[in-house]
Amino acid sequence: MFDATITSLREWFDLRSNEKEFRTALLPSRIDLSPPEKLQQTAPSIIFKENTFVELGHPSAGSCSLCAATLEHSLVDDGRLTMLGPDIPESQGKVLPFAQVVIGSCTKDAGEISLAMDRIIHTSSQMDGYMLRSVPNRVWARVSREAAGSGFSLEKLGSQLRNSLKDQCPGITGIEVFFVTRCKEDVAALEGIIQPAREELEQIQTYQRLPDGTYECTTGLDCTECPEKPVCDNIREIISIRKGDRIITFARDGSRPTQETAKPEEPEK
């Protein structure tokens, strides 16, 4: 479903792989972390401005985020972290732009897994010394002076996100993380790349999944008249969408959708 977006993201980062502030790291798994390095997930805490070491993704600096899953395992390099821009320890007193993209390989419904990843990421990002503000499709965060002094970094944040997803999201087989803190223009470029995937995720949320595995569209418009049709047509991993008494099946190879009459639901006994 999101393979084209993930491929475009990779191409964007590959083009910058020789630039000064580009670097990669291998994220340690939870069992590889020593006790002091295991970040503790906590209830949301307040970090006041005077105790802020660095601010990430302030609206004035720019921010974007995406969680996307794919059934194509070759598109995800499990455990890899890619960073472009300064890290937290070297950014005292700064307000940095922030892009956070997390991609995962999975064994089932990529759309449902992507939505689950987003929910898990939001809750698991609440850590001692890292305050996350709730902004749709954005990451706006503060890192406290104490956390920075204890060695908090993008690599440790990435490890926390990866391990939380591996622990809490059944069906995930691999997680790769991307962070960008270099400039507002980078964030804007990534925003343009991930927007189609975001629109598809928003469209999935308007459907209701039924017990037979189909997704019910509740809009009263015919598919040929609906303004959301281009987005629906791109949702190829959702095999069937129920529209009234019809089931519309999207082919994985991109061929023309087919329609059939839905079987009436049997009454409960």
PDB file of C-alpha atoms in Angstrom:
ATOM      1  CA  MET A   1       0.000   0.000   0.000  1.00  0.00           C
ATOM      2  CA  PHE A   2       2.745   2.447   0.961  1.00  0.00           C
ATOM      3  CA  ASP A   3       5.553   0.894  -1.082  1.00  0.00           C
ATOM      4  CA  ALA A   4       5.796   3.863  -3.456  1.00  0.00           C
ATOM      5  CA  THR A   5       6.090   6.313  -0.547  1.00  0.00           C
ATOM      6  CA  ILE A   6       8.721   4.187   1.193  1.00  0.00           C
ATOM      7  CA  THR A   7      10.703   3.878  -2.040  1.00  0.00           C
ATOM      8  CA  SER A   8      10.588   7.655  -2.552  1.00  0.00           C
ATOM      9  CA  LEU A   9      11.767   8.212   1.022  1.00  0.00           C
ATOM     10  CA  ARG A  10      14.720   5.906   0.471  1.00  0.00           C
ATOM     11  CA  GLU A  11      15.652   7.674  -2.742  1.00  0.00           C
ATOM     12  CA  TRP A  12      15.512  11.063  -0.988  1.00  0.00           C
ATOM     13  CA  PHE A  13      17.840   9.916   1.795  1.00  0.00           C
ATOM     14  CA  ASP A  14      20.166   8.057  -0.602  1.00  0.00           C
ATOM     15  CA  LEU A  15      20.720  11.275  -2.556  1.00  0.00           C
ATOM     16  CA  ARG A  16      22.009  12.890   0.655  1.00  0.00           C
ATOM     17  CA  SER A  17      24.109  10.000   1.919  1.00  0.00           C
ATOM     18  CA  ASN A  18      27.388  11.789   1.167  1.00  0.00           C
ATOM     19  CA  GLU A  19      26.445  15.046   2.872  1.00  0.00           C
ATOM     20  CA  LYS A  20      28.170  16.188   6.046  1.00  0.00           C
ATOM     21  CA  GLU A  21      25.394  15.655   8.589  1.00  0.00           C
ATOM     22  CA  PHE A  22      24.151  12.330   7.201  1.00  0.00           C
ATOM     23  CA  ARG A  23      24.836   9.274   9.344  1.00  0.00           C
ATOM     24  CA  THR A  24      23.390   5.872  10.142  1.00  0.00           C
ATOM     25  CA  ALA A  25      23.431   3.620  13.183  1.00  0.00           C
ATOM     26  CA  LEU A  26      22.292   0.154  14.173  1.00  0.00           C
ATOM     27  CA  LEU A  27      19.646   0.377  16.872  1.00  0.00           C
ATOM     28  CA  PRO A  28      20.255  -2.024  19.763  1.00  0.00           C
ATOM     29  CA  SER A  29      17.451  -4.387  20.673  1.00  0.00           C
ATOM     30  CA  ARG A  30      16.050  -4.316  24.188  1.00  0.00           C
ATOM     31  CA  ILE A  31      18.104  -7.331  25.265  1.00  0.00           C
ATOM     32  CA  ASP A  32      21.300  -5.561  24.111  1.00  0.00           C
ATOM     33  CA  LEU A  33      20.713  -2.497  26.293  1.00  0.00           C
ATOM     34  CA  SER A  34      22.309  -2.248  29.700  1.00  0.00           C
ATOM     35  CA  PRO A  35      19.904  -1.213  32.521  1.00  0.00           C
ATOM     36  CA  PRO A  36      20.890   2.500  32.582  1.00  0.00           C
ATOM     37  CA  GLU A  37      20.204   2.745  28.845  1.00  0.00           C
ATOM     38  CA  LYS A  38      16.697   1.287  29.029  1.00  0.00           C
ATOM     39  CA  LEU A  39      14.513   4.363  28.836  1.00  0.00           C
ATOM     40  CA  GLN A  40      11.560   4.324  31.190  1.00  0.00           C
ATOM     41  CA  GLN A  41       8.171   5.044  29.678  1.00  0.00           C
ATOM     42  CA  THR A  42       6.300   7.374  32.025  1.00  0.00           C
ATOM     43  CA  ALA A  43       3.150   9.422  32.256  1.00  0.00           C
ATOM     44  CA  PRO A  44       3.363  12.694  30.288  1.00  0.00           C
ATOM     45  CA  SER A  45       5.522  15.202  32.137  1.00  0.00           C
ATOM     46  CA  ILE A  46       5.806  18.947  31.754  1.00  0.00           C
ATOM     47  CA  ILE A  47       9.138  20.456  30.746  1.00  0.00           C
ATOM     48  CA  PHE A  48       9.148  24.212  31.175  1.00  0.00           C
ATOM     49  CA  LYS A  49      11.070  26.472  28.835  1.00  0.00           C
ATOM     50  CA  GLU A  50      13.703  27.291  31.429  1.00  0.00           C
ATOM     51  CA  ASN A  51      14.468  23.583  31.842  1.00  0.00           C
ATOM     52  CA  THR A  52      14.506  22.812  28.103  1.00  0.00           C
ATOM     53  CA  PHE A  53      17.796  21.693  26.568  1.00  0.00           C
ATOM     54  CA  VAL A  54      16.501  21.554  22.992  1.00  0.00           C
ATOM     55  CA  GLU A  55      13.107  21.865  21.314  1.00  0.00           C
ATOM     56  CA  LEU A  56      12.212  19.686  18.332  1.00  0.00           C
ATOM     57  CA  GLY A  57       9.565  20.428  15.721  1.00  0.00           C
ATOM     58  CA  HIS A  58       8.243  23.752  16.991  1.00  0.00           C
ATOM     59  CA  PRO A  59       5.660  25.067  14.466  1.00  0.00           C
ATOM     60  CA  SER A  60       8.007  27.895  13.539  1.00  0.00           C
ATOM     61  CA  ALA A  61      10.797  25.418  12.709  1.00  0.00           C
ATOM     62  CA  GLY A  62       8.759  22.800  10.840  1.00  0.00           C
ATOM     63  CA  SER A  63       7.789  19.226  11.585  1.00  0.00           C
ATOM     64  CA  CYS A  64       6.269  16.140   9.974  1.00  0.00           C
ATOM     65  CA  SER A  65       5.824  12.493  10.888  1.00  0.00           C
ATOM     66  CA  LEU A  66       4.619   9.217   9.418  1.00  0.00           C
ATOM     67  CA  CYS A  67       4.255   5.592  10.436  1.00  0.00           C
ATOM     68  CA  ALA A  68       3.875   3.251   7.464  1.00  0.00           C
ATOM     69  CA  ALA A  69       3.954  -0.519   7.104  1.00  0.00           C
ATOM     70  CA  THR A  70       4.603  -2.729   4.099  1.00  0.00           C
ATOM     71  CA  LEU A  71       4.249  -6.405   3.234  1.00  0.00           C
ATOM     72  CA  GLU A  72       7.425  -6.118   1.137  1.00  0.00           C
ATOM     73  CA  HIS A  73      10.111  -6.996   3.685  1.00  0.00           C
ATOM     74  CA  SER A  74      12.967  -5.960   1.388  1.00  0.00           C
ATOM     75  CA  LEU A  75      11.903  -2.304   1.757  1.00  0.00           C
ATOM     76  CA  VAL A  76      12.715  -2.253   5.488  1.00  0.00           C
ATOM     77  CA  ASP A  77      16.221  -2.577   6.939  1.00  0.00           C
ATOM     78  CA  ASP A  78      15.340  -3.797  10.423  1.00  0.00           C
ATOM     79  CA  GLY A  79      17.170  -1.963  13.203  1.00  0.00           C
ATOM     80  CA  ARG A  80      18.630   0.746  11.005  1.00  0.00           C
ATOM     81  CA  LEU A  81      18.503   4.399  12.067  1.00  0.00           C
ATOM     82  CA  THR A  82      19.170   7.159   9.538  1.00  0.00           C
ATOM     83  CA  MET A  83      19.788  10.723  10.729  1.00  0.00           C
ATOM     84  CA  LEU A  84      20.274  13.954   8.821  1.00  0.00           C
ATOM     85  CA  GLY A  85      21.160  17.007  10.881  1.00  0.00           C
ATOM     86  CA  PRO A  86      22.501  17.723  14.373  1.00  0.00           C
ATOM     87  CA  ASP A  87      21.848  15.332  17.257  1.00  0.00           C
ATOM     88  CA  ILE A  88      20.446  16.338  20.647  1.00  0.00           C
ATOM     89  CA  PRO A  89      23.736  16.519  22.650  1.00  0.00           C
ATOM     90  CA  GLU A  90      25.172  19.118  20.244  1.00  0.00           C
ATOM     91  CA  SER A  91      22.057  21.317  20.095  1.00  0.00           C
ATOM     92  CA  GLN A  92      21.791  23.030  23.475  1.00  0.00           C
ATOM     93  CA  GLY A  93      19.457  26.024  23.431  1.00  0.00           C
ATOM     94  CA  LYS A  94      18.312  25.427  19.855  1.00  0.00           C
ATOM     95  CA  VAL A  95      14.896  25.016  18.266  1.00  0.00           C
ATOM     96  CA  LEU A  96      15.321  22.388  15.556  1.00  0.00           C
ATOM     97  CA  PRO A  97      13.055  21.318  12.702  1.00  0.00           C
ATOM     98  CA  PHE A  98      12.062  17.693  13.131  1.00  0.00           C
ATOM     99  CA  ALA A  99      10.913  14.936  10.805  1.00  0.00           C
ATOM    100  CA  GLN A 100      10.232  11.484  12.234  1.00  0.00           C
ATOM    101  CA  VAL A 101       9.441   8.610   9.880  1.00  0.00           C
ATOM    102  CA  VAL A 102       9.045   5.031  11.073  1.00  0.00           C
ATOM    103  CA  ILE A 103       8.535   2.211   8.590  1.00  0.00           C
ATOM    104  CA  GLY A 104       7.780  -1.393   9.401  1.00  0.00           C
ATOM    105  CA  SER A 105       7.617  -4.694   7.561  1.00  0.00           C
ATOM    106  CA  CYS A 106       4.620  -6.809   8.493  1.00  0.00           C
ATOM    107  CA  THR A 107       2.828 -10.059   7.776  1.00  0.00           C
ATOM    108  CA  LYS A 108      -0.749  -8.778   7.552  1.00  0.00           C
ATOM    109  CA  ASP A 109      -2.950  -5.757   6.711  1.00  0.00           C
ATOM    110  CA  ALA A 110      -0.456  -2.920   6.157  1.00  0.00           C
ATOM    111  CA  GLY A 111      -3.112  -0.251   6.659  1.00  0.00           C
ATOM    112  CA  GLU A 112      -4.247  -1.545  10.043  1.00  0.00           C
ATOM    113  CA  ILE A 113      -0.641  -2.099  11.141  1.00  0.00           C
ATOM    114  CA  SER A 114       0.276   1.472  10.140  1.00  0.00           C
ATOM    115  CA  LEU A 115      -2.538   2.904  12.249  1.00  0.00           C
ATOM    116  CA  ALA A 116      -1.539   0.698  15.192  1.00  0.00           C
ATOM    117  CA  MET A 117       2.091   1.816  14.827  1.00  0.00           C
ATOM    118  CA  ASP A 118       1.038   5.455  15.023  1.00  0.00           C
ATOM    119  CA  ARG A 119      -0.932   4.878  18.236  1.00  0.00           C
ATOM    120  CA  ILE A 120       1.908   2.945  19.855  1.00  0.00           C
ATOM    121  CA  ILE A 121       4.512   5.518  18.837  1.00  0.00           C
ATOM    122  CA  HIS A 122       2.488   8.303  20.436  1.00  0.00           C
ATOM    123  CA  THR A 123       2.205   6.566  23.804  1.00  0.00           C
ATOM    124  CA  SER A 124       5.704   5.080  23.884  1.00  0.00           C
ATOM    125  CA  SER A 125       7.283   8.463  23.146  1.00  0.00           C
ATOM    126  CA  GLN A 126       6.206   9.694  26.575  1.00  0.00           C
ATOM    127  CA  MET A 127       9.437   9.258  28.498  1.00  0.00           C
ATOM    128  CA  ASP A 128      11.105  10.839  31.465  1.00  0.00           C
ATOM    129  CA  GLY A 129      12.804  13.985  30.171  1.00  0.00           C
ATOM    130  CA  TYR A 130      11.096  13.925  26.770  1.00  0.00           C
ATOM    131  CA  MET A 131       7.825  15.846  26.522  1.00  0.00           C
ATOM    132  CA  LEU A 132       5.709  15.252  23.441  1.00  0.00           C
ATOM    133  CA  ARG A 133       2.927  17.639  22.504  1.00  0.00           C
ATOM    134  CA  SER A 134      -0.115  16.260  20.727  1.00  0.00           C
ATOM    135  CA  VAL A 135      -0.185  17.757  17.229  1.00  0.00           C
ATOM    136  CA  PRO A 136      -1.745  15.776  14.329  1.00  0.00           C
ATOM    137  CA  ASN A 137       0.857  14.525  11.814  1.00  0.00           C
ATOM    138  CA  ARG A 138       3.601  16.390  13.642  1.00  0.00           C
ATOM    139  CA  VAL A 139       6.151  15.765  16.374  1.00  0.00           C
ATOM    140  CA  TRP A 140       6.679  18.719  18.696  1.00  0.00           C
ATOM    141  CA  ALA A 141       8.841  17.812  21.657  1.00  0.00           C
ATOM    142  CA  ARG A 142      11.116  19.147  24.359  1.00  0.00           C
ATOM    143  CA  VAL A 143      14.151  17.455  25.871  1.00  0.00           C
ATOM    144  CA  SER A 144      14.986  18.417  29.440  1.00  0.00           C
ATOM    145  CA  ARG A 145      18.430  19.473  30.615  1.00  0.00           C
ATOM    146  CA  GLU A 146      18.561  16.465  32.920  1.00  0.00           C
ATOM    147  CA  ALA A 147      17.792  14.012  30.114  1.00  0.00           C
ATOM    148  CA  ALA A 148      20.375  15.583  27.815  1.00  0.00           C
ATOM    149  CA  GLY A 149      22.926  15.482  30.625  1.00  0.00           C
ATOM    150  CA  SER A 150      22.214  11.773  31.050  1.00  0.00           C
ATOM    151  CA  GLY A 151      22.996  11.081  27.394  1.00  0.00           C
ATOM    152  CA  PHE A 152      19.573  11.221  25.752  1.00  0.00           C
ATOM    153  CA  SER A 153      19.999  11.203  21.963  1.00  0.00           C
ATOM    154  CA  LEU A 154      18.131  10.492  18.746  1.00  0.00           C
ATOM    155  CA  GLU A 155      19.626   7.010  18.755  1.00  0.00           C
ATOM    156  CA  LYS A 156      18.118   6.291  22.166  1.00  0.00           C
ATOM    157  CA  LEU A 157      14.784   7.721  21.050  1.00  0.00           C
ATOM    158  CA  GLY A 158      14.878   5.516  17.964  1.00  0.00           C
ATOM    159  CA  SER A 159      15.654   2.456  20.090  1.00  0.00           C
ATOM    160  CA  GLN A 160      12.690   3.193  22.334  1.00  0.00           C
ATOM    161  CA  LEU A 161      10.326   3.522  19.377  1.00  0.00           C
ATOM    162  CA  ARG A 162      11.578   0.344  17.703  1.00  0.00           C
ATOM    163  CA  ASN A 163      11.440  -1.774  20.839  1.00  0.00           C
ATOM    164  CA  SER A 164       7.957  -0.517  21.736  1.00  0.00           C
ATOM    165  CA  LEU A 165       6.655  -1.455  18.299  1.00  0.00           C
ATOM    166  CA  LYS A 166       8.313  -4.870  18.391  1.00  0.00           C
ATOM    167  CA  ASP A 167       6.784  -5.504  21.836  1.00  0.00           C
ATOM    168  CA  GLN A 168       3.288  -4.150  21.275  1.00  0.00           C
ATOM    169  CA  CYS A 169       2.431  -4.565  17.589  1.00  0.00           C
ATOM    170  CA  PRO A 170       1.719  -8.172  16.514  1.00  0.00           C
ATOM    171  CA  GLY A 171       2.562  -8.799  12.884  1.00  0.00           C
ATOM    172  CA  ILE A 172       5.602  -6.501  12.813  1.00  0.00           C
ATOM    173  CA  THR A 173       8.776  -8.202  11.593  1.00  0.00           C
ATOM    174  CA  GLY A 174      11.103  -5.229  11.140  1.00  0.00           C
ATOM    175  CA  ILE A 175      11.365  -1.542  12.074  1.00  0.00           C
ATOM    176  CA  GLU A 176      13.473   1.212  10.515  1.00  0.00           C
ATOM    177  CA  VAL A 177      13.614   4.812  11.751  1.00  0.00           C
ATOM    178  CA  PHE A 178      14.488   8.115  10.062  1.00  0.00           C
ATOM    179  CA  PHE A 179      15.106  11.467  11.811  1.00  0.00           C
ATOM    180  CA  VAL A 180      15.798  14.830  10.142  1.00  0.00           C
ATOM    181  CA  THR A 181      16.824  17.936  12.115  1.00  0.00           C
ATOM    182  CA  ARG A 182      18.870  19.855   9.544  1.00  0.00           C
ATOM    183  CA  CYS A 183      16.599  22.528   8.077  1.00  0.00           C
ATOM    184  CA  LYS A 184      13.013  23.521   7.459  1.00  0.00           C
ATOM    185  CA  GLU A 185      13.419  22.906   3.720  1.00  0.00           C
ATOM    186  CA  ASP A 186      14.265  19.233   4.347  1.00  0.00           C
ATOM    187  CA  VAL A 187      11.134  18.809   6.439  1.00  0.00           C
ATOM    188  CA  ALA A 188       9.000  20.467   3.756  1.00  0.00           C
ATOM    189  CA  ALA A 189      10.434  18.129   1.110  1.00  0.00           C
ATOM    190  CA  LEU A 190       9.646  15.071   3.226  1.00  0.00           C
ATOM    191  CA  GLU A 191       6.158  16.404   3.899  1.00  0.00           C
ATOM    192  CA  GLY A 192       5.518  16.360   0.163  1.00  0.00           C
ATOM    193  CA  ILE A 193       6.748  12.770  -0.126  1.00  0.00           C
ATOM    194  CA  ILE A 194       4.664  11.359   2.735  1.00  0.00           C
ATOM    195  CA  GLN A 195       1.438  13.280   2.054  1.00  0.00           C
ATOM    196  CA  PRO A 196      -0.073  10.627  -0.297  1.00  0.00           C
ATOM    197  CA  ALA A 197       0.419   7.913   2.336  1.00  0.00           C
ATOM    198  CA  ARG A 198      -1.110  10.142   4.976  1.00  0.00           C
ATOM    199  CA  GLU A 199      -4.191  10.721   2.808  1.00  0.00           C
ATOM    200  CA  GLU A 200      -4.594   6.970   2.345  1.00  0.00           C
ATOM    201  CA  LEU A 201      -4.371   6.400   6.099  1.00  0.00           C
ATOM    202  CA  GLU A 202      -6.954   9.093   6.738  1.00  0.00           C
ATOM    203  CA  GLN A 203      -9.244   7.427   4.192  1.00  0.00           C
ATOM    204  CA  ILE A 204      -8.836   4.025   5.853  1.00  0.00           C
ATOM    205  CA  GLN A 205      -9.996   5.558   9.124  1.00  0.00           C
ATOM    206  CA  THR A 206     -13.303   6.513   7.504  1.00  0.00           C
ATOM    207  CA  TYR A 207     -14.079   2.838   6.797  1.00  0.00           C
ATOM    208  CA  GLN A 208     -15.539   0.348   9.222  1.00  0.00           C
ATOM    209  CA  ARG A 209     -13.998  -3.111   9.105  1.00  0.00           C
ATOM    210  CA  LEU A 210     -16.617  -5.865   9.050  1.00  0.00           C
ATOM    211  CA  PRO A 211     -16.304  -9.441  10.369  1.00  0.00           C
ATOM    212  CA  ASP A 212     -15.947 -10.828   6.833  1.00  0.00           C
ATOM    213  CA  GLY A 213     -12.776  -8.786   6.309  1.00  0.00           C
ATOM    214  CA  THR A 214     -14.310  -6.163   4.023  1.00  0.00           C
ATOM    215  CA  TYR A 215     -14.295  -2.444   4.766  1.00  0.00           C
ATOM    216  CA  GLU A 216     -17.613  -0.639   4.702  1.00  0.00           C
ATOM    217  CA  CYS A 217     -17.775   2.788   3.065  1.00  0.00           C
ATOM    218  CA  THR A 218     -20.548   4.839   4.645  1.00  0.00           C
ATOM    219  CA  THR A 219     -20.633   7.784   2.254  1.00  0.00           C
ATOM    220  CA  GLY A 220     -23.867   8.165   0.294  1.00  0.00           C
ATOM    221  CA  LEU A 221     -22.079   8.983  -2.951  1.00  0.00           C
ATOM    222  CA  ASP A 222     -21.511   6.536  -5.771  1.00  0.00           C
ATOM    223  CA  CYS A 223     -17.824   5.679  -6.239  1.00  0.00           C
ATOM    224  CA  THR A 224     -17.757   7.356  -9.670  1.00  0.00           C
ATOM    225  CA  GLU A 225     -18.914  10.638  -8.098  1.00  0.00           C
ATOM    226  CA  CYS A 226     -16.955  10.584  -4.842  1.00  0.00           C
ATOM    227  CA  PRO A 227     -14.081  13.112  -4.549  1.00  0.00           C
ATOM    228  CA  GLU A 228     -12.112  10.556  -2.501  1.00  0.00           C
ATOM    229  CA  LYS A 229     -12.074   8.003  -5.343  1.00  0.00           C
ATOM    230  CA  PRO A 230      -8.418   8.677  -6.341  1.00  0.00           C
ATOM    231  CA  VAL A 231      -7.308   7.966  -2.785  1.00  0.00           C
ATOM    232  CA  CYS A 232      -9.434   4.815  -2.554  1.00  0.00           C
ATOM    233  CA  ASP A 233      -8.013   3.593  -5.850  1.00  0.00           C
ATOM    234  CA  ASN A 234      -4.526   3.811  -4.360  1.00  0.00           C
ATOM    235  CA  ILE A 235      -5.394   1.648  -1.361  1.00  0.00           C
ATOM    236  CA  ARG A 236      -4.410  -1.645  -2.964  1.00  0.00           C
ATOM    237  CA  GLU A 237      -3.796  -3.698   0.168  1.00  0.00           C
ATOM    238  CA  ILE A 238      -7.426  -3.243   1.239  1.00  0.00           C
ATOM    239  CA  ILE A 239      -8.758  -6.081  -0.834  1.00  0.00           C
ATOM    240  CA  SER A 240     -12.487  -5.369  -0.592  1.00  0.00           C
ATOM    241  CA  ILE A 241     -14.635  -2.353   0.254  1.00  0.00           C
ATOM    242  CA  ARG A 242     -18.337  -2.875   0.892  1.00  0.00           C
ATOM    243  CA  LYS A 243     -20.584  -0.222  -0.651  1.00  0.00           C
ATOM    244  CA  GLY A 244     -24.220  -0.920   0.128  1.00  0.00           C
ATOM    245  CA  ASP A 245     -25.054  -4.247  -1.522  1.00  0.00           C
ATOM    246  CA  ARG A 246     -21.823  -4.304  -3.544  1.00  0.00           C
ATOM    247  CA  ILE A 247     -18.313  -5.483  -2.731  1.00  0.00           C
ATOM    248  CA  ILE A 248     -15.638  -3.604  -4.672  1.00  0.00           C
ATOM    249  CA  THR A 249     -12.401  -5.553  -4.992  1.00  0.00           C
ATOM    250  CA  PHE A 250      -9.121  -3.770  -5.716  1.00  0.00           C
ATOM    251  CA  ALA A 251      -6.555  -5.842  -7.584  1.00  0.00           C
ATOM    252  CA  ARG A 252      -2.994  -5.918  -6.248  1.00  0.00           C
ATOM    253  CA  ASP A 253      -1.629  -5.515  -9.785  1.00  0.00           C
ATOM    254  CA  GLY A 254      -3.449  -2.205 -10.297  1.00  0.00           C
ATOM    255  CA  SER A 255      -5.979  -3.535 -12.810  1.00  0.00           C
ATOM    256  CA  ARG A 256      -9.560  -2.329 -12.938  1.00  0.00           C
ATOM    257  CA  PRO A 257     -11.575  -2.933  -9.720  1.00  0.00           C
ATOM    258  CA  THR A 258     -14.318  -5.572  -9.936  1.00  0.00           C
ATOM    259  CA  GLN A 259     -17.730  -5.535  -8.277  1.00  0.00           C
ATOM    260  CA  GLU A 260     -20.041  -8.255  -7.022  1.00  0.00           C
ATOM    261  CA  THR A 261     -23.264  -8.397  -5.067  1.00  0.00           C
ATOM    262  CA  ALA A 262     -22.671  -8.838  -1.357  1.00  0.00           C
ATOM    263  CA  LYS A 263     -24.265 -11.799   0.350  1.00  0.00           C
ATOM    264  CA  PRO A 264     -26.876 -10.740   2.900  1.00  0.00           C
ATOM    265  CA  GLU A 265     -25.740 -11.058   6.478  1.00  0.00           C
ATOM    266  CA  GLU A 266     -27.269 -13.998   8.319  1.00  0.00           C
ATOM    267  CA  PRO A 267     -29.392 -13.047  11.328  1.00  0.00           C
ATOM    268  CA  GLU A 268     -27.959 -13.808  14.731  1.00  0.00           C
ATOM    269  CA  LYS A 269     -29.285 -17.002  16.273  1.00  0.00           C
TER     270      LYS A 269
END
